[in-house]
Amino acid sequence: MSRPDAYDSSASAARDDEPLVSLDGVEVHFEKDQGLFEFFEEPDTVRAVDGISLDIEENDVLALVGESGCGKSTLGKTSIGLQRPTGGTVRYRGQDIWAAKDGVGDVEIPFDEIRSSLQIIHQDPGSSLNPNQKIAEILSQPIKLTHPSIGLNERRERIYSLLERVGMNPAADFADRYPHQLSGGEKQRVALSRALLMNPDLILADEAISALDVSLRVEMMDLMLDLQEDFDTSFVFISHDLSNARYFAEHGDGRVGVMYLGELVEVGPAEELIEDPGHPYTNVLRWATPNLSLDAAGASEPPVRKIDIPDPVNPPSGCRFHTRCPEARAVCREESPELRGEPGGHQSACFRNEPNHEYWNSQPVED
C-alpha cells in the first residue's frame, strides 16, 4: 500500500535542508491551579518545558520517556502545534508555526496546512471518536478535507483498504460499527487510521499503547512502524516505560529522548543510550525497568540518593537532578549542564562526560 496522493502543498516544495520540525529554546510555563484559600495569592508557575532545542527529520522516530510530570506530553503537543510555547520557536519546514497562526510576517505555509500535516493519537482513543458516528463517517472526514473532489464510492474504497491494512477484517463490518462496539485496541487502530488519512508528515503518539493489554502493545508498535514506511511519516512516541520507548526507537531506527523536570537530559540511538547511558537519570530509568534484562541495571537499590522528585514550580538550581544524583558534586548545584555530544547522535547533559570540567575537582554533595 502506498501513501495516498496529497493535495498540492507549499510544504512539499519547502527547502530540503530544513528539518521537518525544529524546536529552538522552547519553553512552556503554566500557572498552577489555585485552591480556594489561595485565590488572592500570586499563582505559582509550573516550568513544564524549559529551554529545549530539538530537530525532527523526515521519516524520523523519536521516543520520549521520563517520569510522570516531566513534561514529555507537553513537549510533544508543542512540537505539533497544539500547545503554544511561552518562549522559543517551533518551526515546520522552516515556517514559524505560531507566526503562521497569528498571520505575522511573510507566511509561506498556512497554519491550516501545518495542522493537517501534524497529527496526534491519544492514550484514550475513545474520547476522540464521536460516539454518535459510525466508523465509516469518522474516517470520511479526513478524506473530505484532504481530497474534497473524491466521491462516496472512492472514499469507501480507501476506508476499507486502510481498515484491512490495520487488521480490521472484514472492513465493511467494522466500518458500519459505532466506537462503543469496538475494543480498546480496535479504537486505537481507528484513531491511527484517521490520523494517517490526513496525509501527515508527523504523528504524535501520546501514550498511545499504555492503555492496551501488554500482549497488544508490541503488535500496535509494529503496526505503527509498518505504516510509517507506507505513509512516509515521522513519529514522536511518548511513553513512561523505557522498554516500550526502546522497542519503538530501536525497530524504527530512531532515537530515545530522556526528559527530567522539563529538560531533555539525554538523547541518542536506543541501544547505545540504554547500554551506555551518559546521564545518571537514564540509569534510574534502567533500574526501574526490570524487563530490559540488563545486568548493569540489576542492583537491588535504586541508583539515587532520594526517591522524591522536586517540585516543577521551584526546580533545583544548577543541574536539576543533583538533589537525587549519587554522582553529584558541588558544581552541579551552581551550573546547568548542556546537551553535548555528536549532533544527531548520542548526547547527554552531564558534567561527567567532560574530562576537563571543574566537576572533577569539586567536592561530592553530601546530604
Tab-separated table of C-alpha atoms in Angstrom:
chain	number	residue	atom	x	y	z
A	1	MET	CA	0.000	0.000	0.000
A	2	SER	CA	1.415	3.390	-0.906
A	3	ARG	CA	0.633	6.740	0.626
A	4	PRO	CA	-2.400	8.421	-0.990
A	5	ASP	CA	-1.673	11.425	-3.127
A	6	ALA	CA	-1.896	14.562	-1.015
A	7	TYR	CA	-3.236	17.830	-2.290
A	8	ASP	CA	-0.714	20.298	-3.697
A	9	SER	CA	1.187	21.768	-0.779
A	10	SER	CA	3.680	24.554	-0.391
A	11	ALA	CA	5.233	22.362	2.275
A	12	SER	CA	6.156	19.783	-0.366
A	13	ALA	CA	8.233	22.418	-2.099
A	14	ALA	CA	9.982	23.554	1.091
A	15	ARG	CA	13.736	23.690	1.284
A	16	ASP	CA	15.325	20.250	1.569
A	17	ASP	CA	17.859	21.431	4.142
A	18	GLU	CA	15.188	22.330	6.719
A	19	PRO	CA	14.223	19.804	9.419
A	20	LEU	CA	10.618	18.677	9.325
A	21	VAL	CA	10.028	20.216	12.758
A	22	SER	CA	12.581	22.308	14.631
A	23	LEU	CA	12.304	23.419	18.264
A	24	ASP	CA	14.671	26.159	19.398
A	25	GLY	CA	14.892	27.094	23.087
A	26	VAL	CA	11.273	26.093	23.638
A	27	GLU	CA	9.674	26.929	26.983
A	28	VAL	CA	6.158	26.124	28.155
A	29	HIS	CA	5.254	27.597	31.544
A	30	PHE	CA	1.815	27.228	33.138
A	31	GLU	CA	0.160	28.953	36.047
A	32	LYS	CA	-0.591	26.319	38.662
A	33	ASP	CA	-4.250	25.842	39.578
A	34	GLN	CA	-5.036	27.569	42.856
A	35	GLY	CA	-7.087	26.326	45.751
A	36	LEU	CA	-9.933	28.187	47.396
A	37	PHE	CA	-7.718	29.767	50.066
A	38	GLU	CA	-5.007	30.737	47.539
A	39	PHE	CA	-7.300	32.902	45.419
A	40	PHE	CA	-5.685	36.221	46.429
A	41	GLU	CA	-2.126	34.915	46.172
A	42	GLU	CA	0.178	35.220	43.172
A	43	PRO	CA	-0.193	31.936	41.229
A	44	ASP	CA	2.802	29.616	41.048
A	45	THR	CA	4.351	28.903	37.653
A	46	VAL	CA	4.986	25.318	36.543
A	47	ARG	CA	8.000	25.085	34.218
A	48	ALA	CA	6.677	22.151	32.199
A	49	VAL	CA	9.211	22.559	29.364
A	50	ASP	CA	12.277	24.676	29.933
A	51	GLY	CA	14.643	25.565	27.104
A	52	ILE	CA	14.579	22.524	24.809
A	53	SER	CA	16.107	22.570	21.330
A	54	LEU	CA	15.445	19.582	19.089
A	55	ASP	CA	15.099	18.689	15.412
A	56	ILE	CA	12.737	16.070	13.987
A	57	GLU	CA	13.620	14.966	10.479
A	58	GLU	CA	11.686	13.343	7.631
A	59	ASN	CA	10.706	9.723	8.403
A	60	ASP	CA	12.146	10.161	11.890
A	61	VAL	CA	11.328	8.245	15.063
A	62	LEU	CA	11.767	9.898	18.440
A	63	ALA	CA	10.618	8.148	21.618
A	64	LEU	CA	10.318	10.466	24.633
A	65	VAL	CA	10.473	8.860	28.070
A	66	GLY	CA	10.511	10.058	31.664
A	67	GLU	CA	8.633	10.012	34.947
A	68	SER	CA	5.092	11.352	35.179
A	69	GLY	CA	5.083	15.151	35.143
A	70	CYS	CA	8.472	15.519	33.431
A	71	GLY	CA	6.921	17.481	30.529
A	72	LYS	CA	7.130	14.898	27.752
A	73	SER	CA	3.468	15.175	26.702
A	74	THR	CA	3.646	18.969	26.804
A	75	LEU	CA	6.762	18.894	24.625
A	76	GLY	CA	5.067	16.519	22.195
A	77	LYS	CA	1.970	18.706	21.878
A	78	THR	CA	4.156	21.780	21.437
A	79	SER	CA	6.049	20.064	18.607
A	80	ILE	CA	2.831	19.552	16.611
A	81	GLY	CA	1.343	22.994	17.206
A	82	LEU	CA	-1.277	22.013	19.796
A	83	GLN	CA	0.437	23.912	22.615
A	84	ARG	CA	1.690	27.471	22.188
A	85	PRO	CA	5.149	27.907	23.737
A	86	THR	CA	5.752	30.718	26.194
A	87	GLY	CA	9.300	31.064	24.897
A	88	GLY	CA	11.415	29.934	21.957
A	89	THR	CA	10.206	28.935	18.498
A	90	VAL	CA	8.678	25.895	16.806
A	91	ARG	CA	9.109	25.679	13.031
A	92	TYR	CA	7.552	23.368	10.467
A	93	ARG	CA	9.767	23.132	7.369
A	94	GLY	CA	11.262	26.466	8.338
A	95	GLN	CA	7.924	28.218	8.926
A	96	ASP	CA	7.307	29.509	12.451
A	97	ILE	CA	4.082	27.695	13.394
A	98	TRP	CA	2.706	30.424	15.634
A	99	ALA	CA	3.649	33.228	13.262
A	100	ALA	CA	1.548	31.355	10.687
A	101	LYS	CA	-1.283	31.016	13.214
A	102	ASP	CA	-1.190	34.745	14.034
A	103	GLY	CA	-0.574	35.882	10.452
A	104	VAL	CA	2.670	37.594	11.429
A	105	GLY	CA	5.359	38.288	8.825
A	106	ASP	CA	5.751	36.523	5.480
A	107	VAL	CA	3.780	33.295	5.947
A	108	GLU	CA	4.879	30.721	3.384
A	109	ILE	CA	2.965	27.758	4.811
A	110	PRO	CA	-0.593	28.432	6.080
A	111	PHE	CA	-1.421	27.300	9.607
A	112	ASP	CA	-4.285	25.071	8.403
A	113	GLU	CA	-1.826	23.179	6.242
A	114	ILE	CA	0.612	22.845	9.133
A	115	ARG	CA	-2.088	21.472	11.441
A	116	SER	CA	-3.154	18.942	8.797
A	117	SER	CA	0.442	17.765	8.497
A	118	LEU	CA	0.951	17.324	12.245
A	119	GLN	CA	-1.428	14.795	13.792
A	120	ILE	CA	-1.973	13.076	17.154
A	121	ILE	CA	-3.292	9.801	18.524
A	122	HIS	CA	-4.198	9.865	22.212
A	123	GLN	CA	-3.892	7.430	25.092
A	124	ASP	CA	-7.680	7.131	25.177
A	125	PRO	CA	-8.855	6.955	21.550
A	126	GLY	CA	-12.475	6.597	22.636
A	127	SER	CA	-12.522	10.174	23.907
A	128	SER	CA	-11.544	11.460	20.460
A	129	LEU	CA	-14.026	9.378	18.444
A	130	ASN	CA	-17.563	10.732	18.057
A	131	PRO	CA	-19.811	8.136	19.762
A	132	ASN	CA	-22.732	9.106	17.524
A	133	GLN	CA	-20.962	8.390	14.245
A	134	LYS	CA	-20.137	5.107	12.601
A	135	ILE	CA	-16.501	4.354	11.831
A	136	ALA	CA	-17.082	4.994	8.122
A	137	GLU	CA	-18.339	8.507	8.912
A	138	ILE	CA	-15.435	9.203	11.262
A	139	LEU	CA	-12.891	8.140	8.634
A	140	SER	CA	-14.656	10.001	5.840
A	141	GLN	CA	-13.947	13.371	7.439
A	142	PRO	CA	-10.152	13.495	6.849
A	143	ILE	CA	-10.620	12.323	3.250
A	144	LYS	CA	-13.142	15.098	2.627
A	145	LEU	CA	-10.621	17.605	3.973
A	146	THR	CA	-7.618	16.371	2.015
A	147	HIS	CA	-9.412	15.174	-1.141
A	148	PRO	CA	-12.690	17.132	-1.419
A	149	SER	CA	-13.293	16.055	-5.022
A	150	ILE	CA	-13.397	12.332	-4.236
A	151	GLY	CA	-16.820	10.709	-4.445
A	152	LEU	CA	-18.570	8.444	-1.972
A	153	ASN	CA	-17.551	5.149	-3.601
A	154	GLU	CA	-13.864	6.008	-3.754
A	155	ARG	CA	-13.942	7.230	-0.143
A	156	ARG	CA	-15.429	3.926	0.896
A	157	GLU	CA	-12.738	2.020	-1.036
A	158	ARG	CA	-9.969	3.984	0.689
A	159	ILE	CA	-11.533	3.464	4.100
A	160	TYR	CA	-11.971	-0.285	3.566
A	161	SER	CA	-8.426	-0.614	2.243
A	162	LEU	CA	-6.931	1.120	5.268
A	163	LEU	CA	-9.099	-0.789	7.758
A	164	GLU	CA	-7.871	-4.018	6.207
A	165	ARG	CA	-4.299	-2.728	6.351
A	166	VAL	CA	-4.585	-2.115	10.107
A	167	GLY	CA	-6.021	-5.584	10.674
A	168	MET	CA	-9.743	-4.816	10.956
A	169	ASN	CA	-11.398	-7.509	8.865
A	170	PRO	CA	-13.974	-7.683	7.425
A	171	ALA	CA	-13.570	-3.973	6.759
A	172	ALA	CA	-17.211	-3.404	5.750
A	173	ASP	CA	-18.376	-4.840	9.061
A	174	PHE	CA	-16.077	-2.631	11.155
A	175	ALA	CA	-16.902	0.446	9.060
A	176	ASP	CA	-20.576	0.025	9.952
A	177	ARG	CA	-19.949	-0.097	13.731
A	178	TYR	CA	-20.020	2.637	16.363
A	179	PRO	CA	-16.981	3.282	18.613
A	180	HIS	CA	-18.631	1.650	21.652
A	181	GLN	CA	-18.826	-1.591	19.664
A	182	LEU	CA	-15.022	-1.755	19.374
A	183	SER	CA	-12.350	-2.964	21.791
A	184	GLY	CA	-9.677	-0.575	23.069
A	185	GLY	CA	-7.169	-1.897	20.550
A	186	GLU	CA	-9.643	-1.540	17.684
A	187	LYS	CA	-10.443	2.042	18.691
A	188	GLN	CA	-6.728	2.833	18.658
A	189	ARG	CA	-6.432	1.392	15.142
A	190	VAL	CA	-9.295	3.632	14.017
A	191	ALA	CA	-7.603	6.657	15.612
A	192	LEU	CA	-4.351	5.769	13.834
A	193	SER	CA	-6.205	5.319	10.534
A	194	ARG	CA	-7.903	8.710	10.907
A	195	ALA	CA	-4.546	10.393	11.516
A	196	LEU	CA	-2.968	8.684	8.507
A	197	LEU	CA	-5.827	9.725	6.224
A	198	MET	CA	-4.737	13.342	6.793
A	199	ASN	CA	-1.515	12.510	4.902
A	200	PRO	CA	0.571	13.669	7.893
A	201	ASP	CA	4.277	14.356	7.963
A	202	LEU	CA	4.416	13.777	11.735
A	203	ILE	CA	2.221	11.866	14.189
A	204	LEU	CA	2.421	12.334	17.949
A	205	ALA	CA	1.590	9.036	19.679
A	206	ASP	CA	0.926	10.296	23.219
A	207	GLU	CA	0.984	7.212	25.480
A	208	ALA	CA	-0.904	5.558	22.631
A	209	ILE	CA	-0.249	1.986	23.811
A	210	SER	CA	-0.259	2.390	27.605
A	211	ALA	CA	-3.987	1.599	27.927
A	212	LEU	CA	-3.671	-1.578	25.850
A	213	ASP	CA	-3.112	-5.073	27.184
A	214	VAL	CA	0.547	-5.996	27.348
A	215	SER	CA	0.023	-8.621	24.640
A	216	LEU	CA	-1.243	-5.947	22.235
A	217	ARG	CA	1.426	-3.288	22.807
A	218	VAL	CA	4.140	-4.801	20.637
A	219	GLU	CA	1.554	-5.556	17.947
A	220	MET	CA	0.436	-1.908	17.925
A	221	MET	CA	4.008	-0.592	17.844
A	222	ASP	CA	4.858	-2.902	14.940
A	223	LEU	CA	1.766	-1.709	13.080
A	224	MET	CA	2.693	1.967	13.526
A	225	LEU	CA	6.205	1.326	12.254
A	226	ASP	CA	4.936	-0.697	9.270
A	227	LEU	CA	2.559	2.117	8.351
A	228	GLN	CA	5.356	4.652	8.735
A	229	GLU	CA	7.049	3.048	5.751
A	230	ASP	CA	3.813	3.083	3.743
A	231	PHE	CA	2.907	6.696	4.511
A	232	ASP	CA	6.375	8.291	4.790
A	233	THR	CA	5.586	9.869	8.140
A	234	SER	CA	7.594	10.611	11.273
A	235	PHE	CA	6.617	9.631	14.814
A	236	VAL	CA	7.088	11.232	18.214
A	237	PHE	CA	6.267	8.366	20.549
A	238	ILE	CA	5.678	9.185	24.215
A	239	SER	CA	5.881	6.587	26.964
A	240	HIS	CA	6.635	6.355	30.675
A	241	ASP	CA	8.034	2.852	30.033
A	242	LEU	CA	11.656	2.707	28.886
A	243	SER	CA	11.249	-0.781	27.431
A	244	ASN	CA	8.454	0.426	25.116
A	245	ALA	CA	10.482	3.502	24.127
A	246	ARG	CA	13.468	1.280	23.437
A	247	TYR	CA	11.454	-1.137	21.292
A	248	PHE	CA	9.825	1.591	19.216
A	249	ALA	CA	13.004	3.579	18.649
A	250	GLU	CA	15.164	0.527	18.014
A	251	HIS	CA	12.799	-1.071	15.496
A	252	GLY	CA	12.149	2.305	13.882
A	253	ASP	CA	15.876	3.079	13.586
A	254	GLY	CA	15.272	6.183	15.694
A	255	ARG	CA	16.255	7.829	18.961
A	256	VAL	CA	15.207	7.825	22.581
A	257	GLY	CA	14.955	11.183	24.365
A	258	VAL	CA	15.035	11.219	28.180
A	259	MET	CA	13.277	14.090	29.975
A	260	TYR	CA	13.609	15.212	33.576
A	261	LEU	CA	11.789	18.167	35.168
A	262	GLY	CA	11.137	19.927	31.860
A	263	GLU	CA	14.580	19.392	30.367
A	264	LEU	CA	15.964	16.968	27.801
A	265	VAL	CA	18.871	15.324	29.633
A	266	GLU	CA	19.852	12.648	27.118
A	267	VAL	CA	19.027	11.677	23.539
A	268	GLY	CA	20.503	9.092	21.226
A	269	PRO	CA	20.128	5.738	19.463
A	270	ALA	CA	18.143	3.368	21.664
A	271	GLU	CA	20.680	0.609	22.195
A	272	GLU	CA	23.593	2.979	22.706
A	273	LEU	CA	21.676	5.111	25.192
A	274	ILE	CA	20.494	2.125	27.224
A	275	GLU	CA	23.692	0.072	27.141
A	276	ASP	CA	25.940	3.048	27.878
A	277	PRO	CA	23.862	5.854	29.447
A	278	GLY	CA	25.510	9.260	29.631
A	279	HIS	CA	23.241	10.680	32.329
A	280	PRO	CA	22.644	9.270	35.849
A	281	TYR	CA	18.882	9.753	35.477
A	282	THR	CA	18.822	7.387	32.499
A	283	ASN	CA	20.374	4.829	34.819
A	284	VAL	CA	17.464	5.343	37.214
A	285	LEU	CA	15.014	4.574	34.404
A	286	ARG	CA	17.006	1.454	33.520
A	287	TRP	CA	16.832	0.280	37.133
A	288	ALA	CA	13.062	0.901	37.204
A	289	THR	CA	12.540	-1.189	34.038
A	290	PRO	CA	13.422	-4.775	35.004
A	291	ASN	CA	12.362	-6.317	31.685
A	292	LEU	CA	15.276	-4.605	29.927
A	293	SER	CA	17.333	-7.659	31.028
A	294	LEU	CA	20.477	-5.645	31.674
A	295	ASP	CA	22.969	-6.980	34.225
A	296	ALA	CA	24.188	-3.456	34.939
A	297	ALA	CA	20.695	-2.396	35.916
A	298	GLY	CA	20.116	-5.290	38.300
A	299	ALA	CA	21.103	-3.566	41.560
A	300	SER	CA	18.679	-4.096	44.439
A	301	GLU	CA	18.709	-0.419	45.455
A	302	PRO	CA	17.753	2.455	43.121
A	303	PRO	CA	20.777	4.472	41.895
A	304	VAL	CA	19.508	7.685	43.526
A	305	ARG	CA	20.129	9.458	46.845
A	306	LYS	CA	16.481	10.481	47.237
A	307	ILE	CA	13.302	8.999	45.801
A	308	ASP	CA	11.166	12.148	45.893
A	309	ILE	CA	11.001	14.258	42.730
A	310	PRO	CA	11.443	18.029	43.240
A	311	ASP	CA	8.538	20.399	42.618
A	312	PRO	CA	8.483	21.698	38.988
A	313	VAL	CA	7.222	25.014	40.388
A	314	ASN	CA	10.564	25.509	42.103
A	315	PRO	CA	13.105	23.229	40.392
A	316	PRO	CA	16.605	22.885	41.871
A	317	SER	CA	19.346	25.274	40.770
A	318	GLY	CA	22.140	24.045	38.538
A	319	CYS	CA	21.598	20.506	37.323
A	320	ARG	CA	18.006	19.711	38.248
A	321	PHE	CA	18.889	16.103	39.024
A	322	HIS	CA	21.618	16.988	41.532
A	323	THR	CA	19.276	16.648	44.541
A	324	ARG	CA	18.839	12.935	43.744
A	325	CYS	CA	22.036	12.122	41.856
A	326	PRO	CA	24.569	9.831	43.583
A	327	GLU	CA	27.336	11.319	41.392
A	328	ALA	CA	26.532	14.983	42.168
A	329	ARG	CA	29.280	17.389	43.214
A	330	ALA	CA	29.213	20.964	44.450
A	331	VAL	CA	29.455	22.458	40.958
A	332	CYS	CA	26.249	20.624	39.986
A	333	ARG	CA	24.374	22.898	42.386
A	334	GLU	CA	25.595	26.008	40.600
A	335	GLU	CA	25.872	25.209	36.877
A	336	SER	CA	23.365	23.674	34.490
A	337	PRO	CA	24.964	21.237	32.011
A	338	GLU	CA	24.077	21.449	28.332
A	339	LEU	CA	23.468	18.601	25.916
A	340	ARG	CA	26.832	17.657	24.461
A	341	GLY	CA	27.870	15.005	22.009
A	342	GLU	CA	27.611	14.210	18.333
A	343	PRO	CA	24.856	16.286	16.667
A	344	GLY	CA	22.090	13.907	15.680
A	345	GLY	CA	23.808	11.147	17.664
A	346	HIS	CA	24.238	10.344	21.351
A	347	GLN	CA	24.074	13.482	23.503
A	348	SER	CA	23.754	13.931	27.248
A	349	ALA	CA	23.703	16.798	29.723
A	350	CYS	CA	26.139	15.757	32.455
A	351	PHE	CA	29.488	17.232	33.531
A	352	ARG	CA	30.851	13.697	33.984
A	353	ASN	CA	31.114	13.443	30.190
A	354	GLU	CA	33.572	16.366	30.085
A	355	PRO	CA	37.029	15.159	31.205
A	356	ASN	CA	38.396	18.676	31.772
A	357	HIS	CA	35.408	20.140	33.579
A	358	GLU	CA	35.824	21.558	37.078
A	359	TYR	CA	33.356	18.895	38.214
A	360	TRP	CA	36.281	16.541	38.754
A	361	ASN	CA	37.905	18.901	41.261
A	362	SER	CA	34.640	19.721	43.010
A	363	GLN	CA	33.545	18.216	46.320
A	364	PRO	CA	30.875	15.462	46.313
A	365	VAL	CA	27.428	16.525	47.502
A	366	GLU	CA	26.525	15.111	50.898
A	367	ASP	CA	23.027	15.041	52.381
